[in-house]
Amino acid sequence: MSEALKGYKGAALSILEKFGVSVWDNCEIQTTRGEFRGLILPRSETDNDRYLVLKLASGYNVGVEVETVTDMKAGDRKEAHYKIPEKEFPVSPNKPNVKLLGTGGTIASRLDYRTGAVIPAFSPGELYGAVPELADICNLTTEKLFAVFSENMGPEQYKKLAVRIGEEIEKGIDGIVIGHGTDTMHHTASALAFMVQNSPVPIVLVGSQRSSDRPSSDAALNLIHATKTASESDIAEVVVCMFGPTSDEYGLLHRGTRVRKMHSSYRSTFRTVGDIPIAMVSRDKITPLKDDYNKRRTDRKVDILPYFEERVAMVYYYPNMHPDMIDSLVQNGYRGIVIAGTGLGHINKPVYPAIVRAVAAGVAIYMTVQTLWGYVHMFVYDTGRDLMAKGIIPTENMLPEVAYIKLAWALGQTDDLAKVKEMMLTPICGEITEREPHNGYLILQGGIPEVEEFLRTIHK
Ligand code: ASP
């Protein structure tokens, strides 16, 4: 196939040939659904032949259905060269040593992944070429563990990561950065918080919401903040480091068991839920917002507990859920179920008999809340008391995803449900807290400057 029509085949290739348009041409496309203008991007060889992929001026990529195209006109060509110059990463004996473990995600992509033209930039030389500031912070070595988008992360990857982290700590590393897709970063963060306990150094997960070919990419700044945290901070915990406010003023460090992706496209998508973030991080300083975190140590002790029972499910309750949702999990051999219930932790009455059957079959069932903020309170209504009598165990203010990961981790270690209950309800790394701070819900979340700005502009 001609280089100029890279990745296109079948109907998509024919239409490009028919109108004499090639990849990297800026073009105008007339379709039965209106007109589109943008740059024709390459596609992956494995993609279907029904779409042309166009990068719009906004930076977003769209798929234009071949069947709808009536005319195309090529304008100027704008071939993108995403080759990052490889430079030797300078090593200085006075700088901390940081390991970057890559798992994939947008942060590892040079070009938007939807085109299929994904090339991970993860060698130290490439990273240094792309983000030279990193060399001012630390001596960085990198290792590509996986190259997946984060929906494909799971128990196998969590365990492998935990074991690699343990090895690096024993060898003497000063901090660890994990490059990860943002979508399920909070699952991996909590899995690592349970699997890597008592770490003497920071373990920092970082990603980016916008790929590095976009002007608004958050990849470089997030990486700078994350390596600074891994190098210098005294927070020896699993944290997520991502954009704080919508501007690029600072990043926030969120505890691995209290963090959640809350927006599908904002760069400031991660929020600490049920608490305030541990610290703010900028290019020049790390400002703690809390002091109850595990402090950095110089010893090399760490407990690696890579366990995970795969037959655990999370069920997001919705009105009119039928009991067979629970029955089918039991019939399929599931050993644990975390329910995200309504309000203080409720599900509807018709499901109750299924809960009784599941508990009788030895399935561990735990309740969390869909509201995310606040505690499960099953004593308030008689329905809650009823559910507890039937064997559902409330999990205080553990987030649903965290309860799911913790239950899988606990059931991976024992069949004894009393022991599992003890593990579930004993906080290990902030997944259950005694109270939620009054200032956590709306402020100290990268919100105040924006709220002030909003008030200034709206209420002039
Ligand atoms: N879908 C991507 C992922 O989670 C998005 C990202 O990297 O931010 O892998």
GROMACS .gro file of C-alpha atoms in nm, residues 51-428:
model
  378
   51TYR     CA    1  -1.432   0.563   0.822
   52LEU     CA    2  -1.185   0.836   0.735
   53VAL     CA    3  -1.024   0.984   1.045
   54LEU     CA    4  -1.004   1.359   1.054
   55LYS     CA    5  -0.829   1.583   1.307
   56LEU     CA    6  -1.041   1.897   1.346
   57ALA     CA    7  -0.896   2.239   1.422
   58SER     CA    8  -1.019   2.192   1.781
   59GLY     CA    9  -0.770   1.906   1.821
   60TYR     CA   10  -1.042   1.643   1.841
   61ASN     CA   11  -1.044   1.351   1.600
   62VAL     CA   12  -1.365   1.244   1.428
   63GLY     CA   13  -1.452   0.947   1.211
   64VAL     CA   14  -1.629   1.043   0.889
   65GLU     CA   15  -1.840   0.759   0.752
   66VAL     CA   16  -1.722   0.677   0.399
   67GLU     CA   17  -2.075   0.610   0.277
   68THR     CA   18  -2.184   0.966   0.353
   69VAL     CA   19  -1.901   1.135   0.157
   70THR     CA   20  -2.012   1.321  -0.158
   71ASP     CA   21  -1.702   1.529  -0.235
   72MET     CA   22  -1.351   1.592  -0.103
   73LYS     CA   23  -1.101   1.864  -0.179
   74ALA     CA   24  -0.738   1.849  -0.067
   75GLY     CA   25  -0.572   2.169   0.053
   76ASP     CA   26  -0.220   2.201   0.192
   77ARG     CA   27  -0.029   1.910   0.341
   78LYS     CA   28   0.079   1.907   0.701
   79GLU     CA   29   0.271   1.597   0.775
   80ALA     CA   30   0.326   1.556   1.146
   81HIS     CA   31   0.664   1.432   1.258
   82TYR     CA   32   0.623   1.279   1.593
   83LYS     CA   33   0.974   1.147   1.611
   84ILE     CA   34   1.105   1.260   1.943
   85PRO     CA   35   1.479   1.324   1.945
   86GLU     CA   36   1.656   1.073   2.165
   87LYS     CA   37   1.897   1.240   2.402
   88GLU     CA   38   2.122   1.077   2.654
   89PHE     CA   39   1.956   1.123   2.994
   90PRO     CA   40   2.220   1.291   3.213
   91VAL     CA   41   2.298   1.111   3.535
   92SER     CA   42   2.405   1.307   3.838
   93PRO     CA   43   2.523   1.142   4.159
   94ASN     CA   44   2.347   1.410   4.368
   95LYS     CA   45   2.000   1.355   4.226
   96PRO     CA   46   1.747   1.101   4.350
   97ASN     CA   47   1.696   0.787   4.140
   98VAL     CA   48   1.345   0.738   4.009
   99LYS     CA   49   1.200   0.448   3.812
  100LEU     CA   50   0.922   0.504   3.564
  101LEU     CA   51   0.717   0.192   3.500
  102GLY     CA   52   0.501   0.231   3.190
  103THR     CA   53   0.170   0.052   3.154
  104GLY     CA   54   0.031   0.242   2.853
  105GLY     CA   55  -0.253   0.493   2.823
  106THR     CA   56  -0.256   0.831   2.654
  107ILE     CA   57   0.053   0.946   2.841
  108ALA     CA   58   0.252   0.683   2.654
  109SER     CA   59   0.121   0.791   2.314
  110ARG     CA   60   0.286   1.030   2.076
  111LEU     CA   61  -0.014   1.048   1.855
  112ASP     CA   62  -0.380   1.022   1.937
  113TYR     CA   63  -0.460   0.658   1.998
  114ARG     CA   64  -0.782   0.669   1.797
  115THR     CA   65  -0.582   0.687   1.477
  116GLY     CA   66  -0.411   0.363   1.566
  117ALA     CA   67  -0.075   0.534   1.518
  118VAL     CA   68   0.035   0.485   1.874
  119ILE     CA   69   0.403   0.485   1.945
  120PRO     CA   70   0.496   0.470   2.310
  121ALA     CA   71   0.762   0.723   2.403
  122PHE     CA   72   0.908   0.563   2.703
  123SER     CA   73   1.281   0.523   2.676
  124PRO     CA   74   1.462   0.766   2.909
  125GLY     CA   75   1.619   0.930   2.603
  126GLU     CA   76   1.283   0.990   2.438
  127LEU     CA   77   1.131   1.124   2.756
  128TYR     CA   78   1.427   1.351   2.806
  129GLY     CA   79   1.393   1.468   2.446
  130ALA     CA   80   1.026   1.542   2.502
  131VAL     CA   81   1.043   1.680   2.858
  132PRO     CA   82   1.399   1.799   2.931
  133GLU     CA   83   1.298   1.940   3.272
  134LEU     CA   84   1.289   1.583   3.403
  135ALA     CA   85   1.668   1.578   3.412
  136ASP     CA   86   1.671   1.873   3.655
  137ILE     CA   87   1.467   1.668   3.898
  138CYS     CA   88   1.612   1.318   3.908
  139ASN     CA   89   1.800   1.037   3.740
  140LEU     CA   90   1.526   0.857   3.555
  141THR     CA   91   1.525   0.502   3.429
  142THR     CA   92   1.226   0.360   3.248
  143GLU     CA   93   1.072   0.025   3.180
  144LYS     CA   94   0.772  -0.053   2.965
  145LEU     CA   95   0.580  -0.318   3.160
  146PHE     CA   96   0.266  -0.315   2.943
  147ALA     CA   97   0.133  -0.108   2.657
  148VAL     CA   98  -0.241  -0.115   2.717
  149PHE     CA   99  -0.519   0.134   2.750
  150SER     CA  100  -0.631   0.118   3.106
  151GLU     CA  101  -0.960  -0.062   3.049
  152ASN     CA  102  -0.732  -0.361   2.985
  153MET     CA  103  -0.555  -0.341   3.318
  154GLY     CA  104  -0.658  -0.616   3.559
  155PRO     CA  105  -0.541  -0.857   3.829
  156GLU     CA  106  -0.253  -0.997   3.627
  157GLN     CA  107  -0.111  -0.648   3.568
  158TYR     CA  108  -0.176  -0.532   3.926
  159LYS     CA  109   0.019  -0.827   4.063
  160LYS     CA  110   0.306  -0.787   3.822
  161LEU     CA  111   0.331  -0.415   3.902
  162ALA     CA  112   0.329  -0.484   4.277
  163VAL     CA  113   0.610  -0.737   4.242
  164ARG     CA  114   0.820  -0.504   4.023
  165ILE     CA  115   0.770  -0.218   4.269
  166GLY     CA  116   0.889  -0.445   4.551
  167GLU     CA  117   1.202  -0.537   4.355
  168GLU     CA  118   1.283  -0.174   4.280
  169ILE     CA  119   1.240  -0.074   4.643
  170GLU     CA  120   1.467  -0.353   4.758
  171LYS     CA  121   1.729  -0.246   4.504
  172GLY     CA  122   1.729   0.105   4.654
  173ILE     CA  123   1.511   0.327   4.432
  174ASP     CA  124   1.412   0.667   4.580
  175GLY     CA  125   1.070   0.686   4.420
  176ILE     CA  126   0.848   0.520   4.163
  177VAL     CA  127   0.635   0.674   3.890
  178ILE     CA  128   0.377   0.465   3.709
  179GLY     CA  129   0.256   0.589   3.371
  180HIS     CA  130  -0.104   0.474   3.333
  181GLY     CA  131  -0.422   0.540   3.137
  182THR     CA  132  -0.649   0.766   3.335
  183ASP     CA  133  -0.972   0.571   3.291
  184THR     CA  134  -0.904   0.304   3.552
  185MET     CA  135  -0.612   0.466   3.730
  186HIS     CA  136  -0.811   0.475   4.052
  187HIS     CA  137  -0.863   0.097   4.040
  188THR     CA  138  -0.492   0.035   3.996
  189ALA     CA  139  -0.409   0.291   4.265
  190SER     CA  140  -0.619   0.111   4.521
  191ALA     CA  141  -0.498  -0.233   4.409
  192LEU     CA  142  -0.140  -0.115   4.465
  193ALA     CA  143  -0.230   0.047   4.797
  194PHE     CA  144  -0.340  -0.296   4.924
  195MET     CA  145  -0.074  -0.501   4.746
  196VAL     CA  146   0.225  -0.278   4.834
  197GLN     CA  147   0.205  -0.197   5.204
  198ASN     CA  148   0.452  -0.014   5.419
  199SER     CA  149   0.649   0.132   5.128
  200PRO     CA  150   0.945   0.349   5.233
  201VAL     CA  151   0.916   0.564   4.915
  202PRO     CA  152   0.646   0.744   4.715
  203ILE     CA  153   0.462   0.543   4.448
  204VAL     CA  154   0.306   0.793   4.208
  205LEU     CA  155   0.056   0.711   3.936
  206VAL     CA  156   0.037   0.961   3.653
  207GLY     CA  157  -0.145   0.988   3.323
  208SER     CA  158  -0.270   1.243   3.081
  209GLN     CA  159  -0.613   1.326   2.953
  210ARG     CA  160  -0.485   1.476   2.626
  211SER     CA  161  -0.219   1.316   2.412
  212SER     CA  162   0.108   1.498   2.364
  213ASP     CA  163   0.031   1.594   2.002
  214ARG     CA  164  -0.239   1.831   2.130
  215PRO     CA  165  -0.147   2.183   2.235
  216SER     CA  166  -0.347   2.147   2.555
  217SER     CA  167  -0.176   1.823   2.653
  218ASP     CA  168  -0.125   1.773   3.023
  219ALA     CA  169   0.130   1.494   2.968
  220ALA     CA  170   0.452   1.692   3.027
  221LEU     CA  171   0.337   1.889   3.329
  222ASN     CA  172   0.186   1.584   3.497
  223LEU     CA  173   0.511   1.395   3.441
  224ILE     CA  174   0.716   1.680   3.586
  225HIS     CA  175   0.491   1.694   3.892
  226ALA     CA  176   0.496   1.316   3.933
  227THR     CA  177   0.874   1.282   3.909
  228LYS     CA  178   0.917   1.573   4.149
  229THR     CA  179   0.686   1.396   4.395
  230ALA     CA  180   0.864   1.062   4.355
  231SER     CA  181   1.203   1.231   4.397
  232GLU     CA  182   1.144   1.478   4.676
  233SER     CA  183   0.822   1.429   4.864
  234ASP     CA  184   0.813   1.258   5.201
  235ILE     CA  185   0.478   1.095   5.120
  236ALA     CA  186   0.558   0.723   5.115
  237GLU     CA  187   0.219   0.613   4.985
  238VAL     CA  188   0.046   0.521   4.663
  239VAL     CA  189  -0.081   0.850   4.521
  240VAL     CA  190  -0.232   0.974   4.198
  241CYS     CA  191  -0.070   1.292   4.061
  242MET     CA  192  -0.282   1.484   3.809
  243PHE     CA  193  -0.393   1.838   3.719
  244GLY     CA  194  -0.549   2.026   4.012
  245PRO     CA  195  -0.744   2.324   3.878
  246THR     CA  196  -0.847   2.360   3.515
  247SER     CA  197  -0.544   2.583   3.458
  248ASP     CA  198  -0.191   2.449   3.484
  249GLU     CA  199  -0.106   2.617   3.813
  250TYR     CA  200  -0.050   2.303   4.017
  251GLY     CA  201  -0.112   1.933   4.041
  252LEU     CA  202  -0.276   1.750   4.327
  253LEU     CA  203  -0.163   1.437   4.505
  254HIS     CA  204  -0.458   1.217   4.584
  255ARG     CA  205  -0.444   0.917   4.817
  256GLY     CA  206  -0.471   0.597   4.613
  257THR     CA  207  -0.777   0.470   4.800
  258ARG     CA  208  -0.969   0.798   4.801
  259VAL     CA  209  -0.935   0.909   4.442
  260ARG     CA  210  -1.169   0.883   4.148
  261LYS     CA  211  -1.180   0.992   3.786
  262MET     CA  212  -1.476   1.229   3.782
  263HIS     CA  213  -1.486   1.386   3.438
  264SER     CA  214  -1.455   1.217   3.102
  265SER     CA  215  -1.252   1.490   2.934
  266TYR     CA  216  -1.132   1.764   3.176
  267ARG     CA  217  -0.764   1.753   3.254
  268SER     CA  218  -0.854   1.818   3.619
  269THR     CA  219  -1.054   1.497   3.622
  270PHE     CA  220  -0.924   1.336   3.941
  271ARG     CA  221  -1.078   1.435   4.271
  272THR     CA  222  -1.020   1.313   4.622
  273VAL     CA  223  -1.353   1.186   4.750
  274GLY     CA  224  -1.445   1.181   5.118
  275ASP     CA  225  -1.130   1.368   5.217
  276ILE     CA  226  -0.899   1.642   5.091
  277PRO     CA  227  -0.598   1.574   4.868
  278ILE     CA  228  -0.273   1.501   5.050
  279ALA     CA  229  -0.071   1.778   4.885
  280MET     CA  230  -0.034   2.027   4.602
  281VAL     CA  231   0.264   2.002   4.371
  282SER     CA  232   0.407   2.263   4.137
  283ARG     CA  233   0.732   2.288   3.944
  284ASP     CA  234   0.906   2.437   4.242
  285LYS     CA  235   0.740   2.302   4.554
  286ILE     CA  236   0.527   2.041   4.721
  287THR     CA  237   0.276   2.185   4.969
  288PRO     CA  238   0.116   1.934   5.205
  289LEU     CA  239  -0.254   1.986   5.276
  290LYS     CA  240  -0.267   1.703   5.530
  291ASP     CA  241  -0.014   1.555   5.768
  292ASP     CA  242  -0.158   1.212   5.839
  293TYR     CA  243   0.033   1.023   5.574
  294ASN     CA  244   0.305   0.757   5.585
  295LYS     CA  245   0.644   0.927   5.584
  296ARG     CA  246   0.944   0.838   5.367
  297ARG     CA  247   1.199   0.608   5.529
  298THR     CA  248   1.550   0.506   5.440
  299ASP     CA  249   1.511   0.135   5.511
  300ARG     CA  250   1.419  -0.101   5.229
  301LYS     CA  251   1.136  -0.291   5.394
  302VAL     CA  252   0.810  -0.330   5.208
  303ASP     CA  253   0.527  -0.586   5.219
  304ILE     CA  254   0.421  -0.714   4.879
  305LEU     CA  255   0.083  -0.890   4.892
  306PRO     CA  256  -0.013  -0.971   4.533
  307TYR     CA  257  -0.348  -1.146   4.584
  308PHE     CA  258  -0.666  -1.113   4.385
  309GLU     CA  259  -0.977  -1.333   4.360
  310GLU     CA  260  -1.122  -1.282   4.015
  311ARG     CA  261  -1.473  -1.404   4.099
  312VAL     CA  262  -1.578  -1.080   4.263
  313ALA     CA  263  -1.832  -0.845   4.108
  314MET     CA  264  -1.949  -0.491   4.159
  315VAL     CA  265  -2.320  -0.428   4.108
  316TYR     CA  266  -2.444  -0.074   4.063
  317TYR     CA  267  -2.801  -0.083   4.194
  318TYR     CA  268  -3.078   0.074   3.985
  319PRO     CA  269  -3.452   0.092   4.061
  320ASN     CA  270  -3.632  -0.225   3.952
  321MET     CA  271  -3.320  -0.437   3.960
  322HIS     CA  272  -3.432  -0.799   3.945
  323PRO     CA  273  -3.317  -1.068   4.189
  324ASP     CA  274  -3.174  -1.277   3.905
  325MET     CA  275  -2.889  -1.023   3.878
  326ILE     CA  276  -2.761  -1.155   4.211
  327ASP     CA  277  -2.871  -1.517   4.152
  328SER     CA  278  -2.680  -1.538   3.826
  329LEU     CA  279  -2.359  -1.424   3.993
  330VAL     CA  280  -2.401  -1.692   4.259
  331GLN     CA  281  -2.476  -1.956   3.995
  332ASN     CA  282  -2.161  -1.853   3.808
  333GLY     CA  283  -1.945  -1.915   4.111
  334TYR     CA  284  -1.883  -1.556   4.225
  335ARG     CA  285  -1.747  -1.547   4.580
  336GLY     CA  286  -1.794  -1.180   4.654
  337ILE     CA  287  -2.028  -0.898   4.553
  338VAL     CA  288  -1.994  -0.528   4.626
  339ILE     CA  289  -2.318  -0.338   4.581
  340ALA     CA  290  -2.325   0.036   4.518
  341GLY     CA  291  -2.663   0.109   4.676
  342THR     CA  292  -2.878   0.421   4.670
  343GLY     CA  293  -2.865   0.690   4.939
  344LEU     CA  294  -2.739   0.547   5.265
  345GLY     CA  295  -2.705   0.197   5.115
  346HIS     CA  296  -3.033   0.059   4.982
  347ILE     CA  297  -3.163  -0.188   4.727
  348ASN     CA  298  -3.524  -0.281   4.650
  349LYS     CA  299  -3.726  -0.540   4.841
  350PRO     CA  300  -3.765  -0.794   4.554
  351VAL     CA  301  -3.388  -0.847   4.561
  352TYR     CA  302  -3.384  -0.939   4.932
  353PRO     CA  303  -3.456  -1.314   4.880
  354ALA     CA  304  -3.166  -1.330   4.632
  355ILE     CA  305  -2.939  -1.178   4.899
  356VAL     CA  306  -3.049  -1.448   5.145
  357ARG     CA  307  -2.974  -1.718   4.885
  358ALA     CA  308  -2.633  -1.568   4.806
  359VAL     CA  309  -2.531  -1.540   5.173
  360ALA     CA  310  -2.648  -1.899   5.234
  361ALA     CA  311  -2.426  -2.006   4.942
  362GLY     CA  312  -2.125  -1.848   5.117
  363VAL     CA  313  -2.097  -1.534   4.902
  364ALA     CA  314  -1.955  -1.228   5.079
  365ILE     CA  315  -2.177  -0.924   5.014
  366TYR     CA  316  -2.073  -0.569   5.099
  367MET     CA  317  -2.263  -0.241   5.066
  368THR     CA  318  -2.123   0.093   4.946
  369VAL     CA  319  -2.299   0.413   4.836
  370GLN     CA  320  -2.355   0.554   4.488
  371THR     CA  321  -2.334   0.905   4.628
  372LEU     CA  322  -1.957   0.847   4.675
  373TRP     CA  323  -1.940   1.111   4.944
  374GLY     CA  324  -2.064   1.004   5.286
  375TYR     CA  325  -2.108   0.682   5.479
  376VAL     CA  326  -2.325   0.375   5.441
  377HIS     CA  327  -2.579   0.401   5.724
  378MET     CA  328  -2.790   0.091   5.738
  379PHE     CA  329  -2.930   0.156   6.083
  380VAL     CA  330  -3.135   0.458   5.983
  381TYR     CA  331  -3.420   0.282   5.800
  382ASP     CA  332  -3.572  -0.053   5.886
  383THR     CA  333  -3.495  -0.165   5.529
  384GLY     CA  334  -3.125  -0.118   5.600
  385ARG     CA  335  -3.152  -0.312   5.925
  386ASP     CA  336  -3.332  -0.584   5.734
  387LEU     CA  337  -3.057  -0.605   5.477
  388MET     CA  338  -2.789  -0.629   5.743
  389ALA     CA  339  -2.986  -0.908   5.915
  390LYS     CA  340  -2.979  -1.087   5.582
  391GLY     CA  341  -2.602  -1.067   5.580
  392ILE     CA  342  -2.502  -0.758   5.382
  393ILE     CA  343  -2.207  -0.584   5.547
  394PRO     CA  344  -2.181  -0.201   5.528
  395THR     CA  345  -1.834  -0.064   5.443
  396GLU     CA  346  -1.841   0.282   5.606
  397ASN     CA  347  -1.715   0.536   5.352
  398MET     CA  348  -1.515   0.306   5.125
  399LEU     CA  349  -1.561   0.399   4.761
  400PRO     CA  350  -1.739   0.130   4.555
  401GLU     CA  351  -1.438   0.062   4.331
  402VAL     CA  352  -1.207   0.047   4.631
  403ALA     CA  353  -1.439  -0.196   4.813
  404TYR     CA  354  -1.448  -0.411   4.500
  405ILE     CA  355  -1.067  -0.420   4.477
  406LYS     CA  356  -1.026  -0.476   4.851
  407LEU     CA  357  -1.280  -0.761   4.858
  408ALA     CA  358  -1.103  -0.932   4.565
  409TRP     CA  359  -0.770  -0.881   4.743
  410ALA     CA  360  -0.905  -1.018   5.074
  411LEU     CA  361  -1.081  -1.319   4.914
  412GLY     CA  362  -0.759  -1.388   4.725
  413GLN     CA  363  -0.598  -1.462   5.061
  414THR     CA  364  -0.857  -1.658   5.254
  415ASP     CA  365  -1.188  -1.846   5.232
  416ASP     CA  366  -1.269  -1.763   5.590
  417LEU     CA  367  -1.545  -1.501   5.563
  418ALA     CA  368  -1.496  -1.383   5.922
  419LYS     CA  369  -1.132  -1.304   5.838
  420VAL     CA  370  -1.242  -1.136   5.515
  421LYS     CA  371  -1.482  -0.920   5.715
  422GLU     CA  372  -1.210  -0.822   5.957
  423MET     CA  373  -0.982  -0.725   5.667
  424MET     CA  374  -1.258  -0.536   5.491
  425LEU     CA  375  -1.349  -0.326   5.794
  426THR     CA  376  -0.996  -0.257   5.921
  427PRO     CA  377  -0.858   0.046   5.739
  428ILE     CA  378  -0.519  -0.017   5.578
   0.00000   0.00000   0.00000
